[in-house]
Amino acid sequence: MARSILPAYLEYTEDLQAEPYGSGLINTTWRVYNKDSAYILQKINADVFKDPVKIASNVRMISDYLRHHHPDYLFVDPIKTLENKDLAFMEGDGFYRLTPFIKGSHTEDVVLTAEVAYEAAKQFGRFSALLDGFDANKLFITIPDFHNLRLRYDQFKTAIKEGNQKRILRAGDQIDFIAANEPIVDQFDAIRANPDFRIRVMHHDTKISNVLLDEKNKGICVIDLDTLMPGYFISDVGDMLRTYLSPASEEETDFDNIYIREEIFEAIVKGYLSEMRSVLSDAEKTSIVYAGKFMIYMQAIRFLTDYFNDDTYYGSSYPEHNFNRAANQIDLLSKLIEKESILDTLLQKFI
């Protein structure tokens, strides 16, 4: 199937090979190559992204802006089809996009060192800083209410009333924890009402695998812009904190392996603020630790909500999968809250 879409982009495809690439769970990705050239081909998941044309439009607007205002920035532009379209469409199958493979680049799946955390945070910060002059409201919303914590909390409460009652009884301690930390939701509401928190161009998916690194693990640029939308800085910083701070992923069931690495926190803050210090307001900069609480709390809610709703969104590999994911994130949040004052003190060194 991957090879059959290539003639929409390339006049000669006979000697091209295609192999699965990367660890992404949403889109299907291949590396397409021959001895002279290499590309990344992706099939866009239409179950998650209902209107792929909006994604392509957002990427085109950002590409045009960066080319005009910051021509030295390496932006991985999608290749247009032979009919000059941003996406290729295959009837009965869906939308595809093709981008050049950046020679000498690689991605990581886990943050192992503070140096890599710094490079990733710097790249995400640079991307937003360069786009500070772009009107974020021009962008299409590719996933409505993606990081709307108030809505996610309301969905959680609805699931408690209407969901699988056996599973709800199983999760009594987790429900109590979420309810006890509802002030995290209240603070999100306060942020939305505070003019010191600007709507900006945000990536919204700042996991480590969405940064290209060179052979020396220096950052090159950010990739995977499906969730590029207007948003608050807490989305990007919060997702970095959620996915970088602990060496254990959200799939870990041995919670002894979940802990907060202070050196990684420092690296994230130092890297991000090296690009965004003059862009963020004082109120935003002092909310960096909250950003981590915001994102971890929201992900715990989403996993638990899906568990109550019989795994209709994330799916599961075994019956308690989403319960364990939620418990994992609750443990991570508890450990972040335990270190909150320490992290706030570390933050002061950089703002």
mmCIF file of C-alpha atoms in Angstrom:
data_model
loop_
_atom_site.group_PDB
_atom_site.id
_atom_site.type_symbol
_atom_site.label_atom_id
_atom_site.label_comp_id
_atom_site.label_asym_id
_atom_site.label_seq_id
_atom_site.Cartn_x
_atom_site.Cartn_y
_atom_site.Cartn_z
ATOM 1 C CA MET A 1 0.000 0.000 0.000
ATOM 2 C CA ALA A 2 2.867 2.397 0.780
ATOM 3 C CA ARG A 3 4.471 1.892 -2.624
ATOM 4 C CA SER A 4 1.185 2.323 -4.485
ATOM 5 C CA ILE A 5 0.824 5.964 -3.375
ATOM 6 C CA LEU A 6 4.356 6.992 -4.401
ATOM 7 C CA PRO A 7 3.558 7.683 -8.098
ATOM 8 C CA ALA A 8 1.358 10.537 -6.892
ATOM 9 C CA TYR A 9 4.566 12.252 -5.733
ATOM 10 C CA LEU A 10 7.462 10.903 -7.762
ATOM 11 C CA GLU A 11 7.846 10.248 -11.464
ATOM 12 C CA TYR A 12 10.210 7.309 -10.969
ATOM 13 C CA THR A 13 9.480 4.859 -8.145
ATOM 14 C CA GLU A 14 10.627 1.444 -9.408
ATOM 15 C CA ASP A 15 13.741 1.114 -7.266
ATOM 16 C CA LEU A 16 12.290 2.653 -4.094
ATOM 17 C CA GLN A 17 12.031 0.483 -0.990
ATOM 18 C CA ALA A 18 9.538 1.090 1.843
ATOM 19 C CA GLU A 19 9.909 -0.073 5.429
ATOM 20 C CA PRO A 20 7.977 0.727 8.645
ATOM 21 C CA TYR A 21 9.592 3.573 10.547
ATOM 22 C CA GLY A 22 9.413 5.089 14.032
ATOM 23 C CA SER A 23 7.322 4.307 17.102
ATOM 24 C CA GLY A 24 4.298 6.573 16.584
ATOM 25 C CA LEU A 25 0.925 5.106 17.549
ATOM 26 C CA ILE A 26 -1.417 7.394 15.578
ATOM 27 C CA ASN A 27 -0.264 7.662 11.962
ATOM 28 C CA THR A 28 1.338 4.850 9.967
ATOM 29 C CA THR A 29 4.877 5.770 8.908
ATOM 30 C CA TRP A 30 7.385 4.356 6.424
ATOM 31 C CA ARG A 31 10.894 5.267 5.389
ATOM 32 C CA VAL A 32 11.053 5.215 1.586
ATOM 33 C CA TYR A 33 14.502 5.126 0.023
ATOM 34 C CA ASN A 34 16.907 4.127 -2.717
ATOM 35 C CA LYS A 35 20.664 4.631 -3.023
ATOM 36 C CA ASP A 36 20.243 8.324 -3.873
ATOM 37 C CA SER A 37 17.209 9.582 -1.942
ATOM 38 C CA ALA A 38 15.180 9.021 1.217
ATOM 39 C CA TYR A 39 11.732 10.165 2.284
ATOM 40 C CA ILE A 40 9.250 9.769 5.127
ATOM 41 C CA LEU A 41 5.776 8.664 4.041
ATOM 42 C CA GLN A 42 2.829 8.874 6.426
ATOM 43 C CA LYS A 43 -0.757 7.775 6.209
ATOM 44 C CA ILE A 44 -2.841 10.187 8.308
ATOM 45 C CA ASN A 45 -5.135 8.533 10.833
ATOM 46 C CA ALA A 46 -8.593 9.736 9.841
ATOM 47 C CA ASP A 47 -10.138 8.375 13.059
ATOM 48 C CA VAL A 48 -8.116 10.921 15.052
ATOM 49 C CA PHE A 49 -7.744 13.714 12.473
ATOM 50 C CA LYS A 50 -11.153 14.148 10.896
ATOM 51 C CA ASP A 51 -10.025 16.720 8.324
ATOM 52 C CA PRO A 52 -6.431 16.130 7.166
ATOM 53 C CA VAL A 53 -6.726 19.047 4.740
ATOM 54 C CA LYS A 54 -6.776 21.395 7.753
ATOM 55 C CA ILE A 55 -3.491 19.900 8.956
ATOM 56 C CA ALA A 56 -1.935 20.492 5.543
ATOM 57 C CA SER A 57 -3.255 24.074 5.493
ATOM 58 C CA ASN A 58 -1.755 24.800 8.910
ATOM 59 C CA VAL A 59 1.618 23.406 7.874
ATOM 60 C CA ARG A 60 1.552 25.419 4.647
ATOM 61 C CA MET A 61 0.777 28.678 6.518
ATOM 62 C CA ILE A 62 3.602 28.078 9.001
ATOM 63 C CA SER A 63 5.998 27.087 6.227
ATOM 64 C CA ASP A 64 5.249 30.259 4.274
ATOM 65 C CA TYR A 65 5.682 32.429 7.379
ATOM 66 C CA LEU A 66 9.007 30.871 8.354
ATOM 67 C CA ARG A 67 10.334 31.018 4.803
ATOM 68 C CA HIS A 68 9.548 34.735 4.668
ATOM 69 C CA HIS A 69 10.563 35.791 8.197
ATOM 70 C CA HIS A 70 13.134 33.175 9.261
ATOM 71 C CA PRO A 71 14.602 31.641 6.104
ATOM 72 C CA ASP A 72 17.553 30.114 7.959
ATOM 73 C CA TYR A 73 15.295 27.842 10.045
ATOM 74 C CA LEU A 74 15.193 24.243 8.835
ATOM 75 C CA PHE A 75 11.518 23.479 8.361
ATOM 76 C CA VAL A 76 10.739 20.029 7.010
ATOM 77 C CA ASP A 77 8.325 20.989 4.248
ATOM 78 C CA PRO A 78 6.009 18.294 2.889
ATOM 79 C CA ILE A 79 6.624 17.507 -0.764
ATOM 80 C CA LYS A 80 3.777 18.487 -3.064
ATOM 81 C CA THR A 81 2.202 15.889 -5.307
ATOM 82 C CA LEU A 82 2.756 15.965 -9.069
ATOM 83 C CA GLU A 83 -0.630 17.706 -9.223
ATOM 84 C CA ASN A 84 0.707 20.404 -6.837
ATOM 85 C CA LYS A 85 -1.367 19.258 -3.841
ATOM 86 C CA ASP A 86 -0.197 19.090 -0.215
ATOM 87 C CA LEU A 87 -1.651 15.601 0.311
ATOM 88 C CA ALA A 88 -2.241 12.561 -1.832
ATOM 89 C CA PHE A 89 -5.605 10.815 -1.526
ATOM 90 C CA MET A 90 -6.228 7.181 -2.301
ATOM 91 C CA GLU A 91 -9.884 6.238 -2.721
ATOM 92 C CA GLY A 92 -10.988 3.801 -0.056
ATOM 93 C CA ASP A 93 -7.767 4.243 1.887
ATOM 94 C CA GLY A 94 -7.187 7.843 2.901
ATOM 95 C CA PHE A 95 -4.703 10.716 2.895
ATOM 96 C CA TYR A 96 -0.919 10.466 2.663
ATOM 97 C CA ARG A 97 1.943 12.944 2.896
ATOM 98 C CA LEU A 98 5.571 12.721 1.878
ATOM 99 C CA THR A 99 8.467 14.655 3.405
ATOM 100 C CA PRO A 100 12.205 14.544 2.778
ATOM 101 C CA PHE A 101 14.251 12.449 5.180
ATOM 102 C CA ILE A 102 16.867 14.730 6.757
ATOM 103 C CA LYS A 103 20.255 13.118 6.183
ATOM 104 C CA GLY A 104 22.184 12.449 9.379
ATOM 105 C CA SER A 105 19.119 12.873 11.592
ATOM 106 C CA HIS A 106 17.549 10.493 14.078
ATOM 107 C CA THR A 107 14.930 10.493 16.824
ATOM 108 C CA GLU A 108 14.879 9.075 20.343
ATOM 109 C CA ASP A 109 12.007 7.297 22.108
ATOM 110 C CA VAL A 110 13.182 7.856 25.689
ATOM 111 C CA VAL A 111 14.987 10.768 27.348
ATOM 112 C CA LEU A 112 18.119 9.214 28.819
ATOM 113 C CA THR A 113 20.226 12.325 29.471
ATOM 114 C CA ALA A 114 19.821 15.938 30.526
ATOM 115 C CA GLU A 115 21.666 16.960 27.350
ATOM 116 C CA VAL A 116 18.985 15.454 25.114
ATOM 117 C CA ALA A 117 16.199 16.974 27.255
ATOM 118 C CA TYR A 118 17.865 20.375 26.881
ATOM 119 C CA GLU A 119 18.181 20.046 23.100
ATOM 120 C CA ALA A 120 14.559 18.990 22.691
ATOM 121 C CA ALA A 121 13.212 21.748 24.932
ATOM 122 C CA LYS A 122 15.351 24.303 23.107
ATOM 123 C CA GLN A 123 13.960 23.191 19.746
ATOM 124 C CA PHE A 124 10.337 23.379 20.870
ATOM 125 C CA GLY A 125 11.033 26.762 22.448
ATOM 126 C CA ARG A 126 12.736 28.037 19.319
ATOM 127 C CA PHE A 127 9.863 26.918 17.138
ATOM 128 C CA SER A 128 7.310 28.849 19.224
ATOM 129 C CA ALA A 129 9.590 31.875 19.592
ATOM 130 C CA LEU A 130 10.092 32.166 15.823
ATOM 131 C CA LEU A 131 6.326 32.050 15.382
ATOM 132 C CA ASP A 132 5.622 34.678 18.026
ATOM 133 C CA GLY A 133 4.716 37.175 15.307
ATOM 134 C CA PHE A 134 2.287 34.792 13.596
ATOM 135 C CA ASP A 135 -1.410 35.211 14.412
ATOM 136 C CA ALA A 136 -2.201 31.832 15.987
ATOM 137 C CA ASN A 137 -5.914 32.359 15.444
ATOM 138 C CA LYS A 138 -5.378 31.884 11.714
ATOM 139 C CA LEU A 139 -4.667 28.214 12.318
ATOM 140 C CA PHE A 140 -7.354 25.578 11.979
ATOM 141 C CA ILE A 141 -8.276 23.518 15.040
ATOM 142 C CA THR A 142 -7.307 19.983 14.046
ATOM 143 C CA ILE A 143 -8.596 18.341 17.258
ATOM 144 C CA PRO A 144 -11.269 20.461 18.983
ATOM 145 C CA ASP A 145 -10.741 20.955 22.746
ATOM 146 C CA PHE A 146 -7.644 18.766 22.663
ATOM 147 C CA HIS A 147 -6.181 20.274 25.858
ATOM 148 C CA ASN A 148 -9.343 21.745 27.380
ATOM 149 C CA LEU A 149 -8.944 20.483 30.933
ATOM 150 C CA ARG A 150 -12.341 21.726 32.072
ATOM 151 C CA LEU A 151 -14.035 19.722 29.326
ATOM 152 C CA ARG A 152 -11.938 16.642 30.135
ATOM 153 C CA TYR A 153 -12.934 16.924 33.791
ATOM 154 C CA ASP A 154 -16.610 17.224 32.880
ATOM 155 C CA GLN A 155 -16.278 14.158 30.632
ATOM 156 C CA PHE A 156 -14.708 12.324 33.562
ATOM 157 C CA LYS A 157 -17.661 13.179 35.830
ATOM 158 C CA THR A 158 -20.122 12.064 33.148
ATOM 159 C CA ALA A 159 -18.278 8.757 32.793
ATOM 160 C CA ILE A 160 -18.603 8.166 36.554
ATOM 161 C CA LYS A 161 -22.384 8.532 36.224
ATOM 162 C CA GLU A 162 -22.899 6.640 32.983
ATOM 163 C CA GLY A 163 -19.908 4.324 32.567
ATOM 164 C CA ASN A 164 -19.142 0.716 33.489
ATOM 165 C CA GLN A 165 -20.128 0.560 37.166
ATOM 166 C CA LYS A 166 -17.962 -2.458 37.912
ATOM 167 C CA ARG A 167 -14.909 -0.589 36.670
ATOM 168 C CA ILE A 168 -15.929 2.558 38.538
ATOM 169 C CA LEU A 169 -16.081 0.613 41.819
ATOM 170 C CA ARG A 170 -12.619 -0.772 41.058
ATOM 171 C CA ALA A 171 -11.222 2.760 40.759
ATOM 172 C CA GLY A 172 -12.469 4.339 43.986
ATOM 173 C CA ASP A 173 -9.026 5.500 45.178
ATOM 174 C CA GLN A 174 -8.195 6.970 41.777
ATOM 175 C CA ILE A 175 -11.508 8.845 41.632
ATOM 176 C CA ASP A 176 -10.864 10.282 45.097
ATOM 177 C CA PHE A 177 -7.390 11.461 44.014
ATOM 178 C CA ILE A 178 -8.750 13.192 40.908
ATOM 179 C CA ALA A 179 -11.472 14.898 42.943
ATOM 180 C CA ALA A 180 -9.023 16.022 45.629
ATOM 181 C CA ASN A 181 -6.887 17.717 42.961
ATOM 182 C CA GLU A 182 -9.700 19.575 41.216
ATOM 183 C CA PRO A 183 -7.908 22.893 42.008
ATOM 184 C CA ILE A 184 -5.671 22.014 39.035
ATOM 185 C CA VAL A 185 -8.785 22.451 36.870
ATOM 186 C CA ASP A 186 -9.683 25.690 38.625
ATOM 187 C CA GLN A 187 -6.211 27.056 37.898
ATOM 188 C CA PHE A 188 -6.656 26.190 34.221
ATOM 189 C CA ASP A 189 -9.892 28.209 34.219
ATOM 190 C CA ALA A 190 -8.002 31.114 35.805
ATOM 191 C CA ILE A 191 -5.312 30.912 33.122
ATOM 192 C CA ARG A 192 -7.907 31.129 30.354
ATOM 193 C CA ALA A 193 -9.287 34.283 31.975
ATOM 194 C CA ASN A 194 -5.858 35.885 32.478
ATOM 195 C CA PRO A 195 -4.602 38.156 29.641
ATOM 196 C CA ASP A 196 -1.004 37.470 30.739
ATOM 197 C CA PHE A 197 -1.425 34.006 29.228
ATOM 198 C CA ARG A 198 -1.476 34.483 25.464
ATOM 199 C CA ILE A 199 -2.843 32.175 22.831
ATOM 200 C CA ARG A 200 0.238 31.130 20.847
ATOM 201 C CA VAL A 201 1.249 28.732 18.104
ATOM 202 C CA MET A 202 1.768 25.479 20.000
ATOM 203 C CA HIS A 203 2.964 22.064 18.859
ATOM 204 C CA HIS A 204 0.772 20.192 21.401
ATOM 205 C CA ASP A 205 2.730 16.907 21.155
ATOM 206 C CA THR A 206 6.235 17.558 22.476
ATOM 207 C CA LYS A 207 7.338 13.980 23.130
ATOM 208 C CA ILE A 208 11.020 13.372 22.510
ATOM 209 C CA SER A 209 10.434 11.473 19.246
ATOM 210 C CA ASN A 210 9.084 14.663 17.665
ATOM 211 C CA VAL A 211 12.524 16.299 17.615
ATOM 212 C CA LEU A 212 15.184 15.537 15.024
ATOM 213 C CA LEU A 213 18.694 15.184 16.453
ATOM 214 C CA ASP A 214 22.015 15.020 14.620
ATOM 215 C CA GLU A 215 24.834 12.491 15.078
ATOM 216 C CA LYS A 216 26.035 14.354 18.177
ATOM 217 C CA ASN A 217 22.506 14.535 19.657
ATOM 218 C CA LYS A 218 22.237 18.255 18.941
ATOM 219 C CA GLY A 219 18.754 19.441 18.058
ATOM 220 C CA ILE A 220 17.945 20.075 14.398
ATOM 221 C CA CYS A 221 14.230 20.927 14.313
ATOM 222 C CA VAL A 222 10.773 19.758 15.414
ATOM 223 C CA ILE A 223 8.608 17.449 13.338
ATOM 224 C CA ASP A 224 5.086 15.948 13.262
ATOM 225 C CA LEU A 225 2.823 19.007 13.132
ATOM 226 C CA ASP A 226 -0.574 17.294 13.065
ATOM 227 C CA THR A 227 -1.544 18.930 16.360
ATOM 228 C CA LEU A 228 -0.139 22.360 15.476
ATOM 229 C CA MET A 229 -2.874 24.651 16.802
ATOM 230 C CA PRO A 230 -3.550 27.774 18.835
ATOM 231 C CA GLY A 231 -2.974 27.076 22.524
ATOM 232 C CA TYR A 232 -1.290 27.993 25.790
ATOM 233 C CA PHE A 233 2.387 27.415 26.504
ATOM 234 C CA ILE A 234 1.433 24.995 29.298
ATOM 235 C CA SER A 235 0.516 22.437 26.636
ATOM 236 C CA ASP A 236 4.022 22.194 25.186
ATOM 237 C CA VAL A 237 5.976 22.575 28.420
ATOM 238 C CA GLY A 238 3.545 20.336 30.274
ATOM 239 C CA ASP A 239 3.888 17.520 27.767
ATOM 240 C CA MET A 240 7.672 17.697 27.976
ATOM 241 C CA LEU A 241 7.519 17.491 31.762
ATOM 242 C CA ARG A 242 5.029 14.633 31.602
ATOM 243 C CA THR A 243 7.058 12.543 29.182
ATOM 244 C CA TYR A 244 10.673 13.478 30.036
ATOM 245 C CA LEU A 245 10.821 13.769 33.847
ATOM 246 C CA SER A 246 10.466 10.084 34.639
ATOM 247 C CA PRO A 247 12.511 7.378 32.919
ATOM 248 C CA ALA A 248 9.385 5.176 32.958
ATOM 249 C CA SER A 249 6.653 5.586 30.344
ATOM 250 C CA GLU A 250 2.900 5.654 30.948
ATOM 251 C CA GLU A 251 2.886 1.893 30.242
ATOM 252 C CA GLU A 252 5.012 1.073 33.320
ATOM 253 C CA THR A 253 3.194 -1.003 35.969
ATOM 254 C CA ASP A 254 6.038 -1.180 38.501
ATOM 255 C CA PHE A 255 5.636 2.254 40.057
ATOM 256 C CA ASP A 256 8.991 2.015 41.828
ATOM 257 C CA ASN A 257 10.423 2.832 38.401
ATOM 258 C CA ILE A 258 8.535 6.145 38.300
ATOM 259 C CA TYR A 259 10.431 9.082 39.780
ATOM 260 C CA ILE A 260 11.147 12.743 39.085
ATOM 261 C CA ARG A 261 14.614 13.526 37.753
ATOM 262 C CA GLU A 262 15.518 17.024 38.933
ATOM 263 C CA GLU A 263 18.390 17.304 36.440
ATOM 264 C CA ILE A 264 15.939 16.659 33.600
ATOM 265 C CA PHE A 265 13.613 19.357 34.939
ATOM 266 C CA GLU A 266 16.493 21.829 34.980
ATOM 267 C CA ALA A 267 17.473 20.874 31.430
ATOM 268 C CA ILE A 268 13.909 21.365 30.136
ATOM 269 C CA VAL A 269 13.575 24.763 31.784
ATOM 270 C CA LYS A 270 17.020 25.913 30.698
ATOM 271 C CA GLY A 271 16.511 24.784 27.103
ATOM 272 C CA TYR A 272 12.997 26.141 26.707
ATOM 273 C CA LEU A 273 13.696 29.498 28.328
ATOM 274 C CA SER A 274 16.889 29.956 26.311
ATOM 275 C CA GLU A 275 14.494 30.637 23.431
ATOM 276 C CA MET A 276 11.267 31.746 25.155
ATOM 277 C CA ARG A 277 12.457 33.847 28.114
ATOM 278 C CA SER A 278 11.789 37.161 26.365
ATOM 279 C CA VAL A 279 8.552 35.877 24.831
ATOM 280 C CA LEU A 280 6.734 34.564 27.902
ATOM 281 C CA SER A 281 5.152 36.839 30.487
ATOM 282 C CA ASP A 282 6.247 36.680 34.127
ATOM 283 C CA ALA A 283 2.995 34.903 34.984
ATOM 284 C CA GLU A 284 3.690 32.266 32.342
ATOM 285 C CA LYS A 285 7.268 31.681 33.461
ATOM 286 C CA THR A 286 6.245 31.173 37.087
ATOM 287 C CA SER A 287 3.629 28.589 35.967
ATOM 288 C CA ILE A 288 6.095 26.119 34.477
ATOM 289 C CA VAL A 289 5.745 23.575 37.289
ATOM 290 C CA TYR A 290 1.974 23.938 37.071
ATOM 291 C CA ALA A 291 2.243 23.060 33.375
ATOM 292 C CA GLY A 292 3.514 19.616 34.352
ATOM 293 C CA LYS A 293 0.707 19.133 36.866
ATOM 294 C CA PHE A 294 -1.827 20.267 34.260
ATOM 295 C CA MET A 295 -0.726 17.785 31.615
ATOM 296 C CA ILE A 296 -0.189 14.772 33.876
ATOM 297 C CA TYR A 297 -3.525 15.340 35.633
ATOM 298 C CA MET A 298 -5.337 15.649 32.303
ATOM 299 C CA GLN A 299 -3.782 12.454 30.966
ATOM 300 C CA ALA A 300 -4.740 10.569 34.128
ATOM 301 C CA ILE A 301 -8.311 11.792 33.675
ATOM 302 C CA ARG A 302 -8.393 10.772 30.029
ATOM 303 C CA PHE A 303 -7.104 7.250 30.714
ATOM 304 C CA LEU A 304 -9.555 6.786 33.599
ATOM 305 C CA THR A 305 -12.459 8.154 31.574
ATOM 306 C CA ASP A 306 -11.660 5.740 28.765
ATOM 307 C CA TYR A 307 -11.464 2.875 31.261
ATOM 308 C CA PHE A 308 -14.952 3.729 32.536
ATOM 309 C CA ASN A 309 -16.194 3.948 28.942
ATOM 310 C CA ASP A 310 -14.899 0.450 28.114
ATOM 311 C CA ASP A 311 -11.755 1.531 26.244
ATOM 312 C CA THR A 312 -13.422 3.247 23.297
ATOM 313 C CA TYR A 313 -10.715 5.868 22.651
ATOM 314 C CA TYR A 314 -7.247 4.589 23.519
ATOM 315 C CA GLY A 315 -8.046 0.926 23.198
ATOM 316 C CA SER A 316 -6.274 -1.636 25.365
ATOM 317 C CA SER A 317 -4.119 -4.727 25.153
ATOM 318 C CA TYR A 318 -5.628 -6.281 28.285
ATOM 319 C CA PRO A 319 -8.709 -5.530 30.467
ATOM 320 C CA GLU A 320 -6.973 -3.306 33.032
ATOM 321 C CA HIS A 321 -4.705 -1.492 30.572
ATOM 322 C CA ASN A 322 -6.279 1.971 30.834
ATOM 323 C CA PHE A 323 -6.744 1.569 34.586
ATOM 324 C CA ASN A 324 -3.010 0.896 34.914
ATOM 325 C CA ARG A 325 -2.156 3.825 32.649
ATOM 326 C CA ALA A 326 -4.306 6.120 34.793
ATOM 327 C CA ALA A 327 -2.769 4.790 38.011
ATOM 328 C CA ASN A 328 0.677 5.319 36.481
ATOM 329 C CA GLN A 329 -0.060 8.970 35.748
ATOM 330 C CA ILE A 330 -1.586 9.491 39.186
ATOM 331 C CA ASP A 331 1.604 8.132 40.743
ATOM 332 C CA LEU A 332 3.696 10.426 38.541
ATOM 333 C CA LEU A 333 1.570 13.422 39.514
ATOM 334 C CA SER A 334 1.823 12.535 43.211
ATOM 335 C CA LYS A 335 5.604 12.423 42.953
ATOM 336 C CA LEU A 336 5.683 15.718 41.062
ATOM 337 C CA ILE A 337 3.531 17.374 43.732
ATOM 338 C CA GLU A 338 5.861 16.007 46.434
ATOM 339 C CA LYS A 339 8.767 17.780 44.729
ATOM 340 C CA GLU A 340 6.857 20.900 43.707
ATOM 341 C CA SER A 341 8.617 23.255 46.126
ATOM 342 C CA ILE A 342 12.043 21.889 45.136
ATOM 343 C CA LEU A 343 11.246 22.324 41.431
ATOM 344 C CA ASP A 344 9.933 25.845 42.002
ATOM 345 C CA THR A 345 13.216 26.714 43.695
ATOM 346 C CA LEU A 346 15.167 25.290 40.744
ATOM 347 C CA LEU A 347 12.954 27.267 38.374
ATOM 348 C CA GLN A 348 13.937 30.544 40.014
ATOM 349 C CA LYS A 349 17.489 30.143 38.717
ATOM 350 C CA PHE A 350 16.315 30.535 35.140
ATOM 351 C CA ILE A 351 13.503 33.143 35.159
#
